[in-house]
Structure formats: C-alpha cells, structure tokens
GROMACS .gro file of C-alpha atoms in nm:
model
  191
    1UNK     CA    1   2.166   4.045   3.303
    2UNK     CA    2   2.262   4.243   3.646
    3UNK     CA    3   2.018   4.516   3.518
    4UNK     CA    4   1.714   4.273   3.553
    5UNK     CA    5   1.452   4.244   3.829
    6UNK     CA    6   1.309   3.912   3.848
    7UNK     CA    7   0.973   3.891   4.000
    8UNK     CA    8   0.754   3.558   4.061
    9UNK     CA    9   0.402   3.577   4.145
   10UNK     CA   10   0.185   3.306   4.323
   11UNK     CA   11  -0.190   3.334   4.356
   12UNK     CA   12  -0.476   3.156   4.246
   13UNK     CA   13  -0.688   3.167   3.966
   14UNK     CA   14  -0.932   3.440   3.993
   15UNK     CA   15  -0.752   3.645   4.210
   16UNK     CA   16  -0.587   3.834   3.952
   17UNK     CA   17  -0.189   3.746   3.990
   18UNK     CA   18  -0.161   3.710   3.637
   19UNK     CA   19  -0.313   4.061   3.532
   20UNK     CA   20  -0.095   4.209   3.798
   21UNK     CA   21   0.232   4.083   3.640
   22UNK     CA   22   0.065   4.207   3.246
   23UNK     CA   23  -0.026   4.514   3.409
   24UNK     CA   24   0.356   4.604   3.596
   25UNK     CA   25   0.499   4.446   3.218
   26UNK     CA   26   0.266   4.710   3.061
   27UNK     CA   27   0.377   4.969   3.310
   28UNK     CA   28   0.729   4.924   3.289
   29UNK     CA   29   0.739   4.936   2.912
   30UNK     CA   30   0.606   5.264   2.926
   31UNK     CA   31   0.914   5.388   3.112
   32UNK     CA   32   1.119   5.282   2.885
   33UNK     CA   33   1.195   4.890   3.022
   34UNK     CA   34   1.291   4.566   2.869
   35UNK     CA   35   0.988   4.377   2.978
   36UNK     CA   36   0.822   4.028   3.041
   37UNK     CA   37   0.529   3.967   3.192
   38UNK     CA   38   0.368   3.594   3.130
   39UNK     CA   39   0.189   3.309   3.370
   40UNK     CA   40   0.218   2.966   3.415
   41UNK     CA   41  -0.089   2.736   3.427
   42UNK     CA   42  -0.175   2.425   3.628
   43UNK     CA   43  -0.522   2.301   3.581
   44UNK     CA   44  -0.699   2.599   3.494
   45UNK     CA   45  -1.034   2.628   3.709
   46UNK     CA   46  -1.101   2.886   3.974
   47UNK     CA   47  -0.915   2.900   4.265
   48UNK     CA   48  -0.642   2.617   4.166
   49UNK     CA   49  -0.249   2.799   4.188
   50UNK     CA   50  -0.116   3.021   3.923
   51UNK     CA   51   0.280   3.164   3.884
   52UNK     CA   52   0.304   3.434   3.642
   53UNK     CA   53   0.612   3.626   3.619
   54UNK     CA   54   0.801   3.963   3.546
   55UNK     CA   55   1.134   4.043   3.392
   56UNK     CA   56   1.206   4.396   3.353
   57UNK     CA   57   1.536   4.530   3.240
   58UNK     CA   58   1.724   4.880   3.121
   59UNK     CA   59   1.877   4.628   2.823
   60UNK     CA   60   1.720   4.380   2.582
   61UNK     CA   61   1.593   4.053   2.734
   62UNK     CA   62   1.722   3.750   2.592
   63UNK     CA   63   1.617   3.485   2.812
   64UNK     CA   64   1.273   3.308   2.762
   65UNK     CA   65   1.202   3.077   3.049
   66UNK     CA   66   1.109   3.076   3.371
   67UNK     CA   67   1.214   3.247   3.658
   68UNK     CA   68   1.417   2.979   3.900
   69UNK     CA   69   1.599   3.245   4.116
   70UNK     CA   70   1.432   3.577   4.161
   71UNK     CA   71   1.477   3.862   4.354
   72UNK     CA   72   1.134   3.920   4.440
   73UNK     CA   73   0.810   3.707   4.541
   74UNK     CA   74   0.467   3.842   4.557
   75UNK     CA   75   0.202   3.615   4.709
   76UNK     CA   76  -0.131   3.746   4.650
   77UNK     CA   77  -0.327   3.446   4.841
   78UNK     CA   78  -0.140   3.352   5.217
   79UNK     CA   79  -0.294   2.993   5.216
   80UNK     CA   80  -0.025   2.889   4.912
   81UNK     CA   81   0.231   2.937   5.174
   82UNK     CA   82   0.278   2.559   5.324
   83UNK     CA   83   0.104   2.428   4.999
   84UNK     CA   84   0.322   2.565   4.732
   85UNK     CA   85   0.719   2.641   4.849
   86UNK     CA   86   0.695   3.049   4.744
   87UNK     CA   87   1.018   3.061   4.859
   88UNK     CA   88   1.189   2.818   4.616
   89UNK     CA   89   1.494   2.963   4.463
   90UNK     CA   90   1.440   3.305   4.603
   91UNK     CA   91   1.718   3.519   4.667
   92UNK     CA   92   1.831   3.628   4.984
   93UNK     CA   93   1.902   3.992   4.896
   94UNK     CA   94   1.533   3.985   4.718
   95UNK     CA   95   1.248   4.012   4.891
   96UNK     CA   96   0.905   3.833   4.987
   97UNK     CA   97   0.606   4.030   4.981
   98UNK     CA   98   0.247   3.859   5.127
   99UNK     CA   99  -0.119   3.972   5.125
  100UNK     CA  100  -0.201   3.867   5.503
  101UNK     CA  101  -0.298   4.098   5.785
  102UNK     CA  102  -0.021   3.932   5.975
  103UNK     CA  103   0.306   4.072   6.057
  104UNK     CA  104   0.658   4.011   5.911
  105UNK     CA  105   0.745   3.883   6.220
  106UNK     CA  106   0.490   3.637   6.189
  107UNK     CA  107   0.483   3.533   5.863
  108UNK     CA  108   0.875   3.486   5.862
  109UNK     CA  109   0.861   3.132   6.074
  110UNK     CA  110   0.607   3.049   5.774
  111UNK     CA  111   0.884   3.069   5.490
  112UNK     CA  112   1.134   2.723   5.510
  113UNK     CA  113   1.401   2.934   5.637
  114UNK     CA  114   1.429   3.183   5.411
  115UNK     CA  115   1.680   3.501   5.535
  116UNK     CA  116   1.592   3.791   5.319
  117UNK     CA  117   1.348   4.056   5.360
  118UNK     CA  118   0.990   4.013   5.454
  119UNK     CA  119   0.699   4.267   5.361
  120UNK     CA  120   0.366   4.205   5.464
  121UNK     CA  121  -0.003   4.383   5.314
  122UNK     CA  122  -0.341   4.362   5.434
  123UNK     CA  123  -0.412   4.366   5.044
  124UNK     CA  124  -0.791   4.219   5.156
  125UNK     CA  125  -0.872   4.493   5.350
  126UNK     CA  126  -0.747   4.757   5.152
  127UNK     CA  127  -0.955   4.631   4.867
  128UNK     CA  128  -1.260   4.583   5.076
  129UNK     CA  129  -1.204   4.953   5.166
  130UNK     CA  130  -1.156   5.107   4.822
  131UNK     CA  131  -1.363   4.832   4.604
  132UNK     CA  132  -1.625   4.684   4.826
  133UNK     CA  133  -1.450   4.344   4.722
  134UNK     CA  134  -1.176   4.131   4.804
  135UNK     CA  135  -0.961   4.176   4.499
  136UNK     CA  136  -0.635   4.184   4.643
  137UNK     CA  137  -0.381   4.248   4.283
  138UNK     CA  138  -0.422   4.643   4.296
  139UNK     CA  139  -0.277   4.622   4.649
  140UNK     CA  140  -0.026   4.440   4.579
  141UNK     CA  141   0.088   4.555   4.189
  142UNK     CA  142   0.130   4.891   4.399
  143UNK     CA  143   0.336   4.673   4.721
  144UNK     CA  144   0.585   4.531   4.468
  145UNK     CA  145   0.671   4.870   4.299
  146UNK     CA  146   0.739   5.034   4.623
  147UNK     CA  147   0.963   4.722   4.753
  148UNK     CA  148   1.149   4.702   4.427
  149UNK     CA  149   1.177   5.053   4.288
  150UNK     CA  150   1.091   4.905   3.952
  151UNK     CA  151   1.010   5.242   3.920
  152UNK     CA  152   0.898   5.605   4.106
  153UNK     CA  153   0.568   5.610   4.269
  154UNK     CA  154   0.418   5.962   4.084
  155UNK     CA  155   0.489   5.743   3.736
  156UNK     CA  156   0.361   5.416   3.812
  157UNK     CA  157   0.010   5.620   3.933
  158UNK     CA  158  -0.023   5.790   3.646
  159UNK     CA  159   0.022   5.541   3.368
  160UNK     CA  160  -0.204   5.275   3.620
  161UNK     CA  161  -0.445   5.535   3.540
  162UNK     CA  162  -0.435   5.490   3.170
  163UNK     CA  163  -0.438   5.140   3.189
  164UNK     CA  164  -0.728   5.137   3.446
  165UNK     CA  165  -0.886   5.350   3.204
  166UNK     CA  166  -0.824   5.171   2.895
  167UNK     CA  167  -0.920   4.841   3.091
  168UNK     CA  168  -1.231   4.984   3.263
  169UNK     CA  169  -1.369   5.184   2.980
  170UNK     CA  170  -1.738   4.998   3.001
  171UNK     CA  171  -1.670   5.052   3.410
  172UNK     CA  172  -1.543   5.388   3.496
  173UNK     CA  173  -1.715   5.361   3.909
  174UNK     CA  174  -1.436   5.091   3.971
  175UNK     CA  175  -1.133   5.356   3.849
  176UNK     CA  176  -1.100   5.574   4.124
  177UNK     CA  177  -1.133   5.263   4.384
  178UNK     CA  178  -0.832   5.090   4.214
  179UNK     CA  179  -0.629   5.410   4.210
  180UNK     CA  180  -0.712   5.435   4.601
  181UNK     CA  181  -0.635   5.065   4.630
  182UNK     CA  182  -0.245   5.115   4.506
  183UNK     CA  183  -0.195   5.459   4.676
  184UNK     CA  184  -0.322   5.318   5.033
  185UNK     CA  185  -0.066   5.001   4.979
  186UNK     CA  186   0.241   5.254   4.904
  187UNK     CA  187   0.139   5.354   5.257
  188UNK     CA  188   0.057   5.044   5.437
  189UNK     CA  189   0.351   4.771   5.286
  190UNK     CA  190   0.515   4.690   5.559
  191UNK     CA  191   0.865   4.537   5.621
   0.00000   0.00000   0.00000
C-alpha cells in the first residue's frame, strides 16, 4: 500500500485523541480517501493512555490491524513521552508531531533516538485562546494535516465545519472557537 498514510495517535482519555483520528477518517472520506480511523483501549477511565489510529489511502484498504510502523505520530498529551515509547516503530522519513510549548530542539533529546522530523504545537494554548479550555485535539487534527498533506488546507476547513456543525448542533458558541483553534495551528506547527 505505498499510497497509504499511516498515522498513530497517543493521548489520554478525555483529551479527545480518539475523536481526532474519527474526525480526520471522516474528513478524508469526504475527499474521496480509503479511510480508517479506530482506537485502542487500555483500562478505560479518565486520563489513563489511549492509541487510536488513521489509515487513509487513494486505493481500497485491505489491512485490519494495527499500525506497527507509521509514518506519522501525533501526541496530544507531552507527559506520555518517557511513559509510553511514542516513537515505537515510527518511521524515519515520517514525522513526530507533540502538543508542548517546547521546541523541536528540545523535545528531540526526549524521543529514544529517533532521526526523523520533529514538529512541535502549543496545542494548550491555542485552545485556551480560542475555547477558554484546554482541549488540545482541534490543534492538533489541524497540525497533522498540515505536516502530512493528507489533504489541502481550504478543504479540510470547510468540511471541519460541517462536521463541527453536525457535532455541535445543541452547541453552536463552541463552532467558531474550534474553527479558530485549527486555523491558528496551520500557523503555529512548528518543525
């Protein structure tokens, strides 16, 4: 499957790393993608660590298992880094991607060696701007679009708006902060 983007996410329950990878599966499909968007569970409680995962591909997906080697690694909570290896199996011509107001340069030292790319996003902040709360999986939905070029920026805004809408029907006020959320982290991903 050389057409496929592998994408693991680590977070932890509550934080919304699972919703993110339904929501860029949701996304995707609407552009025409192969997609697969699905978690994996530990003990399921608030705040314990959750990997969901995304395939999305131009051709049909065949595979249904995990993802051991992927191209891409989104960590939406910086403490699982030392207390969960995010880096396990990731490939070097991939990329890393971590919510932390910390630099590349010093998360990298963090990572067990790993050689690829590092992106950094203060997805906290950003979501304390645009939401009034810390809910970092706008931020970085929008960070792992722009680092993978799953697909164009001007799409990926407007069909987050439908599903914003469709998911926020009973709460419209929290709309326009998402949307402000993922256009601020286009900006502010940094490598």
């Amino acid at each position: 499957m050389k057409d496929t983007i592998e994408i693991r996410w680590h977070g932890r329950g509550g934080q919304g790393a699972k919703t993110a990878a339904l929501l860029l599966a949701d996304v995707a499909f609407k552009t025409g993608k192969y997609v697969q968007g699905f978690p994996e569970y530990g003990p399921e409680r608030m705040g314990a660590p959750i990997t969901a995962y995304n395939r999305i591909s131009s051709s049909p997906i065949r595979v249904h298992s995990n993802i051991y080697t992927p191209q891409y690694v989104v960590v939406v909570d910086e403490s699982l880094i030392g207390a969960v290896d995010v880096t396990a199996g990731l490939r070097e011509d991939g990329a890393i991607i971590v919510n932390t107001p910390k630099s590349a340069d010093e998360i990298a030292p963090l990572l067990n060696g790993y050689k690829g790319k590092v992106y950094t996003l203060d997805a906290r902040e950003i979501s304390m701007q645009t939401l009034g709360k810390n809910f970092p999986n706008s931020p970085m939905l929008a960070a792992i679009v722009s680092v993978s070029g799953v697909m164009n920026e001007e799409d990926f805004l407007r069909d987050m708006r439908g599903e914003y809408e469709h998911k926020f029907a009973k709460k419209p006020e929290v709309i326009e902060g998402n949307m402000n959320a993922l256009k601020l982290a286009f900006k502010e991903v940094t490598k």
